[in-house]
């Protein structure tokens, strides 16, 4: 049986990735896991590095993003790449990723990745939609207080040697109305924190959601803008949210109100926002994200919002806390490791979410077939015809868009049949990637 199976080293690629099991615990783990190469960019948390190293992978770590040419060269030979928000994994870049099977976005957003093209290449994308929610919510609370007291301007004046003690147009936030656009994980936490400070919370979301605490849902975006003293945006980047806050929406806001954007840089028309701030219609704004952001720290940041009155500008640091980065590192590195080792795609962004229960430690003859294929009629029939001569213990299949994902645990008594199954499945015309885990 497999206890004495001797397997010769084989090159591991996206289309030729054989894996072996731990003889004691029956855990699925890549064969020759030292050949699994991981590229981590943009100073990913050390906790993620530790998890991936512990899995036996070769981890290459960089503190900054790479330019396009360097990225293309590096990505040719890796199986997993980990990024944050600056690295752009476009179709052009991914077309050179001959061995890539997974991308880990160590952040909430995934708009920096061409998700559709990645899926068409059999590349599974993971992110961390929850881990930095508290950090972002706390930053927004701080910005609400700073804006209400004009502390950004007062601090800059003091650094310039100007003493300017004023109370005009400075307010407590207690009793004020906070309008939240997008009542997801960050929006809900923000609402709870705001209520604890005595604010009244209203919110708008395109989905019907359960309100938390004493918050109130309103029927439209315009209603939030018209009623709130502070408006905070927490929506993803989609075609529908691009410049969803423009000149018209800013004009609908109450005179003397404040706008905060810690979501995506394309959500707010910053040219229109600058006009509204300079005219005095808005009393202030806090912006953490921008349509175009520098690839590296240093001078050279340009924005029409610079030097606008009572305007807080921060360099996309909403989720940049030690706590958030540690939790993001754990979440994404664990998901990527599980995908490489077991094929589980739970919490994937661009794949259907599939998983199978663990194989018992006493089972020494089961292998796991993991297959990505084009979502067209007839493929499952072809796969099941190939497996018809074997005992299929369990299987699952689901699809997302044009790509389908299939997993099956199959009893194979003769080890020669492993290659037979693999070769026959990969020969299917609609096959994208097939892996055999054992």
Coordinates of C-alpha atoms in Angstrom, one line a residue:
X1 CA 0.0 0.0 0.0
X2 CA 1.0 3.7 0.2
X3 CA 3.0 3.1 3.4
X4 CA 5.9 1.8 1.4
X5 CA 5.3 3.8 -1.7
X6 CA 8.4 5.4 -3.1
X7 CA 7.8 8.4 -5.3
X8 CA 10.5 10.0 -7.4
X9 CA 10.9 13.8 -7.2
X10 CA 8.9 15.5 -9.9
X11 CA 8.8 19.2 -10.9
X12 CA 5.8 20.9 -9.3
X13 CA 3.8 23.1 -11.6
X14 CA 0.3 24.4 -11.9
X15 CA -0.6 21.4 -14.1
X16 CA 1.6 18.8 -12.4
X17 CA 1.3 19.2 -8.6
X18 CA 1.4 15.8 -6.8
X19 CA 1.1 15.7 -3.0
X20 CA 1.6 13.2 -0.3
X21 CA 0.1 12.5 3.2
X22 CA 1.5 12.4 6.7
X23 CA 1.8 8.7 7.5
X24 CA 0.6 9.2 11.1
X25 CA -2.2 11.7 11.0
X26 CA -3.2 11.3 7.4
X27 CA -3.0 15.0 6.8
X28 CA -2.9 16.0 3.1
X29 CA 0.3 17.9 2.4
X30 CA 2.3 18.7 -0.7
X31 CA 4.9 16.1 -1.7
X32 CA 8.3 17.8 -1.6
X33 CA 6.7 20.8 0.1
X34 CA 10.1 22.5 -0.1
X35 CA 9.5 22.9 -3.8
X36 CA 6.3 25.0 -3.1
X37 CA 7.5 28.6 -3.5
X38 CA 5.8 31.5 -1.9
X39 CA 6.4 35.2 -2.8
X40 CA 5.3 37.7 -0.2
X41 CA 5.4 41.4 -1.1
X42 CA 4.6 44.7 0.7
X43 CA 5.8 43.7 4.2
X44 CA 3.3 41.0 5.0
X45 CA 3.0 40.2 8.7
X46 CA 5.7 38.0 10.2
X47 CA 2.9 35.8 11.5
X48 CA 2.1 34.8 7.9
X49 CA 5.7 34.1 7.2
X50 CA 5.9 31.9 10.2
X51 CA 2.8 29.9 9.1
X52 CA 4.0 29.4 5.6
X53 CA 7.5 28.4 6.8
X54 CA 6.0 25.9 9.2
X55 CA 4.2 24.3 6.3
X56 CA 7.5 23.6 4.7
X57 CA 7.3 26.1 1.9
X58 CA 10.1 28.2 0.4
X59 CA 9.2 31.8 1.3
X60 CA 10.7 34.8 -0.4
X61 CA 9.8 38.0 1.5
X62 CA 10.0 41.6 0.3
X63 CA 9.1 44.7 2.3
X64 CA 7.9 46.7 -0.7
X65 CA 6.0 46.2 -3.9
X66 CA 7.9 45.3 -7.0
X67 CA 7.8 47.2 -10.3
X68 CA 6.0 45.4 -13.1
X69 CA 9.0 44.0 -14.9
X70 CA 10.5 42.6 -11.6
X71 CA 7.1 41.2 -10.6
X72 CA 6.7 39.4 -14.0
X73 CA 10.1 37.8 -13.6
X74 CA 9.4 36.7 -10.0
X75 CA 5.9 35.4 -10.5
X76 CA 7.0 32.9 -13.2
X77 CA 8.3 30.4 -10.7
X78 CA 6.1 30.7 -7.6
X79 CA 3.0 28.8 -6.6
X80 CA 1.5 31.4 -4.2
X81 CA 1.9 35.1 -4.2
X82 CA 0.9 37.3 -1.2
X83 CA 0.2 41.0 -1.7
X84 CA -1.5 44.0 -0.1
X85 CA -3.0 47.0 -2.0
X86 CA -0.1 48.4 -4.1
X87 CA 0.8 45.3 -6.2
X88 CA -1.3 45.1 -9.3
X89 CA -1.9 41.6 -10.6
X90 CA -3.2 42.3 -14.0
X91 CA -3.9 39.9 -16.9
X92 CA -0.5 40.9 -18.3
X93 CA 1.3 40.0 -15.1
X94 CA -0.7 36.8 -14.5
X95 CA -0.2 35.5 -18.0
X96 CA 3.5 34.9 -17.0
X97 CA 2.5 33.0 -13.8
X98 CA 3.1 29.4 -15.1
X99 CA 2.9 27.7 -11.7
X100 CA 0.7 30.0 -9.7
X101 CA -2.3 28.3 -8.0
X102 CA -3.2 30.9 -5.3
X103 CA -3.1 34.6 -4.5
X104 CA -3.4 35.9 -1.0
X105 CA -4.6 39.5 -0.7
X106 CA -3.5 40.4 2.8
X107 CA -6.2 43.2 3.0
X108 CA -9.9 43.6 2.4
X109 CA -9.9 44.7 -1.2
X110 CA -9.2 42.6 -4.2
X111 CA -9.6 45.2 -6.9
X112 CA -5.8 45.1 -7.5
X113 CA -6.2 41.6 -9.0
X114 CA -7.9 40.6 -12.2
X115 CA -10.2 38.1 -10.6
X116 CA -11.9 36.8 -13.7
X117 CA -8.6 36.2 -15.5
X118 CA -7.1 34.6 -12.4
X119 CA -10.1 32.2 -12.2
X120 CA -9.8 31.3 -15.9
X121 CA -6.2 30.3 -15.2
X122 CA -7.2 28.2 -12.2
X123 CA -5.7 30.6 -9.7
X124 CA -7.7 30.9 -6.4
X125 CA -7.8 34.3 -4.7
X126 CA -8.2 34.8 -1.0
X127 CA -8.5 38.0 1.1
X128 CA -9.2 39.0 4.6
X129 CA -12.6 40.7 4.7
X130 CA -13.0 40.9 8.5
X131 CA -9.6 41.1 10.3
X132 CA -9.0 44.9 10.1
X133 CA -12.6 46.0 10.6
X134 CA -12.0 47.2 14.2
X135 CA -8.8 49.1 13.2
X136 CA -10.7 51.0 10.4
X137 CA -13.7 51.7 12.6
X138 CA -11.4 53.2 15.3
X139 CA -9.6 55.4 12.8
X140 CA -12.9 56.8 11.6
X141 CA -14.1 57.5 15.2
X142 CA -10.8 59.4 15.8
X143 CA -11.3 61.4 12.6
X144 CA -14.9 62.3 13.6
X145 CA -13.6 63.8 16.8
X146 CA -10.6 65.5 15.1
X147 CA -12.8 67.1 12.4
X148 CA -15.4 68.2 14.9
X149 CA -12.7 70.1 16.9
X150 CA -10.6 71.2 13.9
X151 CA -7.6 69.5 15.5
X152 CA -5.8 68.9 12.2
X153 CA -5.6 72.7 11.5
X154 CA -4.8 73.6 15.1
X155 CA -2.0 71.1 15.2
X156 CA -0.5 72.4 11.9
X157 CA -0.8 76.0 13.1
X158 CA 1.1 75.2 16.3
X159 CA 3.9 73.5 14.4
X160 CA 4.1 76.7 12.3
X161 CA 4.4 78.7 15.5
X162 CA 0.9 80.1 15.4
X163 CA -1.3 80.2 18.6
X164 CA -4.9 80.2 17.5
X165 CA -7.3 79.3 20.4
X166 CA -10.8 79.2 19.0
X167 CA -14.2 77.6 19.8
X168 CA -16.2 78.9 16.8
X169 CA -17.5 75.9 14.7
X170 CA -16.0 73.4 17.1
X171 CA -18.4 70.8 18.5
X172 CA -18.9 67.8 20.7
X173 CA -20.0 64.7 18.7
X174 CA -22.5 63.7 21.3
X175 CA -26.0 64.0 19.9
X176 CA -24.7 64.4 16.3
X177 CA -25.9 62.1 13.5
X178 CA -23.5 59.7 11.8
X179 CA -24.5 58.4 8.4
X180 CA -22.9 55.2 7.3
X181 CA -22.9 54.2 3.6
X182 CA -22.3 50.5 3.5
X183 CA -23.4 48.6 6.6
X184 CA -20.9 45.7 6.4
X185 CA -18.3 44.5 8.9
X186 CA -16.7 47.9 9.3
X187 CA -19.9 49.9 9.1
X188 CA -21.6 47.9 11.9
X189 CA -18.5 48.2 14.2
X190 CA -18.3 51.9 13.5
X191 CA -22.0 52.2 14.4
X192 CA -21.6 50.5 17.7
X193 CA -18.6 52.7 18.6
X194 CA -20.4 55.8 17.6
X195 CA -23.4 55.0 19.6
X196 CA -21.2 54.5 22.7
X197 CA -20.1 58.1 22.3
X198 CA -23.7 59.3 22.2
X199 CA -24.1 59.7 18.4
X200 CA -27.3 58.9 16.5
X201 CA -26.5 56.4 13.7
X202 CA -28.3 56.0 10.4
X203 CA -27.2 53.9 7.5
X204 CA -27.9 52.8 4.0
X205 CA -27.0 49.6 2.2
X206 CA -28.2 48.0 -1.0
X207 CA -28.9 44.8 1.0
X208 CA -31.6 44.3 3.7
X209 CA -29.6 43.9 6.9
X210 CA -30.3 43.6 10.6
X211 CA -29.5 46.9 12.4
X212 CA -27.2 46.7 15.4
X213 CA -27.9 48.6 18.6
X214 CA -30.2 51.6 18.1
X215 CA -29.1 52.4 14.5
X216 CA -31.7 53.0 11.9
X217 CA -31.7 52.0 8.2
X218 CA -32.8 54.7 5.7
X219 CA -34.3 54.1 2.3
X220 CA -31.8 55.9 0.1
X221 CA -28.3 57.3 -0.2
X222 CA -29.8 60.8 -0.6
X223 CA -31.5 60.4 2.7
X224 CA -28.2 59.7 4.5
X225 CA -26.6 62.6 2.8
X226 CA -29.4 65.0 3.7
X227 CA -29.7 64.0 7.4
X228 CA -26.2 63.2 8.6
X229 CA -23.8 65.6 10.3
X230 CA -21.0 63.1 9.5
X231 CA -21.0 60.8 6.5
X232 CA -18.7 57.8 6.3
X233 CA -18.2 55.6 3.3
X234 CA -17.6 51.9 3.6
X235 CA -18.4 50.3 0.2
X236 CA -16.3 48.1 -2.1
X237 CA -15.0 49.3 -5.5
X238 CA -17.5 48.3 -8.1
X239 CA -18.8 50.0 -11.3
X240 CA -21.8 51.1 -9.2
X241 CA -19.7 52.8 -6.5
X242 CA -17.3 54.6 -8.8
X243 CA -17.7 58.4 -7.9
X244 CA -20.9 57.6 -6.1
X245 CA -20.1 60.7 -4.1
X246 CA -19.8 63.5 -6.7
X247 CA -20.8 67.1 -7.0
X248 CA -24.5 66.3 -6.8
X249 CA -24.2 64.2 -3.7
X250 CA -21.9 66.7 -2.0
X251 CA -24.5 69.4 -2.6
X252 CA -27.1 67.3 -0.9
X253 CA -25.1 67.1 2.3
X254 CA -26.0 69.5 5.1
X255 CA -24.1 72.8 5.1
X256 CA -21.3 72.5 7.7
X257 CA -21.3 68.6 7.6
X258 CA -18.3 66.4 7.2
X259 CA -17.3 63.6 4.8
X260 CA -15.0 60.6 5.6
X261 CA -13.8 58.1 3.1
X262 CA -11.9 55.0 4.3
X263 CA -13.2 52.6 1.7
X264 CA -11.9 52.9 -1.9
X265 CA -10.2 55.8 -3.7
X266 CA -12.6 55.8 -6.6
X267 CA -15.8 56.2 -4.4
X268 CA -15.4 59.9 -4.0
X269 CA -14.8 62.5 -6.7
X270 CA -12.0 64.3 -5.0
X271 CA -12.0 67.2 -7.3
X272 CA -15.6 67.9 -6.4
X273 CA -14.8 67.3 -2.8
X274 CA -12.0 69.9 -2.9
X275 CA -14.4 72.5 -4.4
X276 CA -17.0 71.8 -1.7
X277 CA -14.4 72.2 1.1
X278 CA -12.9 75.4 -0.3
X279 CA -16.4 76.9 -0.8
X280 CA -17.2 76.2 2.9
X281 CA -20.2 74.0 2.1
X282 CA -18.5 71.2 3.9
X283 CA -16.9 71.9 7.3
X284 CA -14.2 69.3 6.8
X285 CA -13.2 65.9 5.4
X286 CA -11.0 62.9 6.2
X287 CA -9.6 60.8 3.3
X288 CA -7.5 57.7 3.7
X289 CA -7.8 56.3 0.1
X290 CA -7.1 57.9 -3.3
X291 CA -7.7 57.1 -7.0
X292 CA -4.0 56.8 -7.6
X293 CA -1.6 55.9 -4.7
X294 CA 2.2 55.9 -4.7
X295 CA 3.9 52.5 -4.9
X296 CA 6.4 53.4 -2.2
X297 CA 6.8 55.7 0.8
X298 CA 8.4 59.1 0.3
X299 CA 7.8 62.5 -1.2
X300 CA 5.7 63.2 -4.3
X301 CA 2.1 62.7 -3.2
X302 CA -0.2 65.1 -5.1
X303 CA -3.9 65.7 -4.6
X304 CA -6.3 68.5 -5.0
X305 CA -7.2 68.0 -1.4
X306 CA -3.9 69.2 -0.1
X307 CA -4.2 72.3 1.9
X308 CA -8.0 72.3 1.9
X309 CA -9.4 73.6 5.2
X310 CA -10.0 71.2 8.1
X311 CA -9.0 68.2 5.9
X312 CA -7.3 65.1 7.3
X313 CA -5.2 63.2 4.7
X314 CA -3.8 59.8 5.7
X315 CA -1.8 57.4 3.5
X316 CA -4.2 54.4 3.3
X317 CA -3.6 53.4 6.9
X318 CA -7.1 52.4 8.0
X319 CA -6.1 48.8 8.6
X320 CA -2.5 49.5 9.4
X321 CA -2.2 48.4 13.0
X322 CA -0.1 45.6 14.5
X323 CA -3.3 43.8 15.6
X324 CA -5.0 44.0 12.2
X325 CA -1.9 42.9 10.3
X326 CA -1.3 40.0 12.6
X327 CA -4.9 38.7 12.2
X328 CA -4.8 39.3 8.4
X329 CA -1.6 37.3 8.2
X330 CA -3.1 34.4 10.1
X331 CA -6.3 34.4 8.1
X332 CA -4.9 34.6 4.6
X333 CA -1.8 32.4 5.2
X334 CA -4.0 29.7 6.8
X335 CA -6.5 29.8 3.9
X336 CA -3.7 29.6 1.3
X337 CA -2.0 26.8 3.1
X338 CA -5.2 24.8 3.4
X339 CA -5.9 25.3 -0.3
X340 CA -2.4 24.1 -1.4
X341 CA -2.5 21.2 1.0
X342 CA -6.1 20.0 0.9
X343 CA -7.8 21.9 -2.0
X344 CA -10.3 23.7 0.3
X345 CA -11.5 26.9 -1.3
X346 CA -13.5 28.2 1.6
X347 CA -13.6 32.0 1.7
X348 CA -12.2 32.3 -1.8
X349 CA -13.1 35.4 -3.7
X350 CA -13.2 34.2 -7.3
X351 CA -13.8 30.4 -6.8
X352 CA -16.8 28.5 -5.7
X353 CA -16.3 27.6 -2.0
X354 CA -15.8 23.9 -1.7
X355 CA -14.3 21.6 1.0
X356 CA -14.5 17.9 1.9
X357 CA -14.4 16.4 5.4
X358 CA -11.0 15.1 6.5
X359 CA -9.8 11.6 5.6
X360 CA -9.7 9.3 8.6
X361 CA -6.2 8.5 9.8
X362 CA -6.9 4.8 9.4
X363 CA -7.6 5.2 5.7
X364 CA -4.5 4.5 3.8
X365 CA -5.8 4.1 0.3
X366 CA -7.7 7.3 -0.4
X367 CA -6.5 10.1 -2.7
X368 CA -8.1 13.5 -3.3
X369 CA -8.7 14.7 -6.8
X370 CA -8.9 18.5 -7.2
X371 CA -9.9 19.9 -10.5
X372 CA -10.6 23.3 -12.0
X373 CA -12.4 23.3 -15.3
X374 CA -14.5 25.4 -17.7
X375 CA -18.1 25.6 -16.5
X376 CA -19.7 24.0 -19.5
X377 CA -22.1 21.0 -19.8
X378 CA -20.6 17.5 -19.9
X379 CA -17.4 17.9 -17.9
X380 CA -18.6 16.3 -14.7
X381 CA -19.9 13.4 -16.8
X382 CA -16.4 12.9 -18.2
X383 CA -14.7 13.1 -14.8
X384 CA -17.2 10.7 -13.2
X385 CA -16.7 8.3 -16.2
X386 CA -13.0 8.3 -15.4
X387 CA -13.7 7.6 -11.7
X388 CA -16.4 5.0 -12.4
X389 CA -14.0 2.0 -11.8
X390 CA -13.1 3.3 -8.4
X391 CA -14.9 3.8 -5.1
X392 CA -15.7 7.5 -4.7
X393 CA -16.0 8.1 -1.0
X394 CA -17.3 11.7 -1.3
X395 CA -17.3 14.5 -3.8
X396 CA -18.4 18.1 -4.3
X397 CA -18.7 20.4 -7.2
X398 CA -19.7 24.0 -7.6
X399 CA -19.2 26.8 -10.0
X400 CA -18.8 30.6 -10.1
X401 CA -19.2 32.3 -13.4
X402 CA -17.3 30.5 -16.2
X403 CA -15.2 28.4 -13.9
X404 CA -16.2 25.2 -11.9
X405 CA -14.4 23.5 -9.1
X406 CA -14.5 19.8 -8.3
X407 CA -13.2 17.7 -5.4
X408 CA -13.4 14.0 -4.8
X409 CA -11.9 11.5 -2.4
X410 CA -11.3 8.2 -4.3
X411 CA -10.1 4.8 -3.0
X412 CA -7.2 3.6 -5.1
X413 CA -5.8 0.2 -4.3
X414 CA -3.1 0.2 -6.9
X415 CA -0.7 3.1 -6.8
X416 CA -0.3 3.0 -10.6
X417 CA -3.9 4.1 -10.9
X418 CA -3.0 7.5 -9.4
X419 CA -1.1 8.5 -12.5
X420 CA -3.9 7.0 -14.7
X421 CA -6.6 9.1 -13.1
X422 CA -4.4 12.2 -13.2
X423 CA -3.6 11.8 -16.9
X424 CA -7.1 11.0 -17.9
X425 CA -8.6 14.0 -16.1
X426 CA -6.0 16.4 -17.4
X427 CA -6.7 15.2 -20.9
X428 CA -10.3 16.5 -20.7
X429 CA -10.5 19.4 -23.2
X430 CA -12.1 21.8 -20.6
X431 CA -9.5 21.0 -17.9
X432 CA -7.7 24.0 -16.4
X433 CA -5.8 22.5 -13.5
X434 CA -5.9 19.1 -11.9
X435 CA -4.1 18.1 -8.7
X436 CA -3.9 14.8 -6.9
X437 CA -3.4 15.0 -3.2
X438 CA -2.5 12.0 -1.1

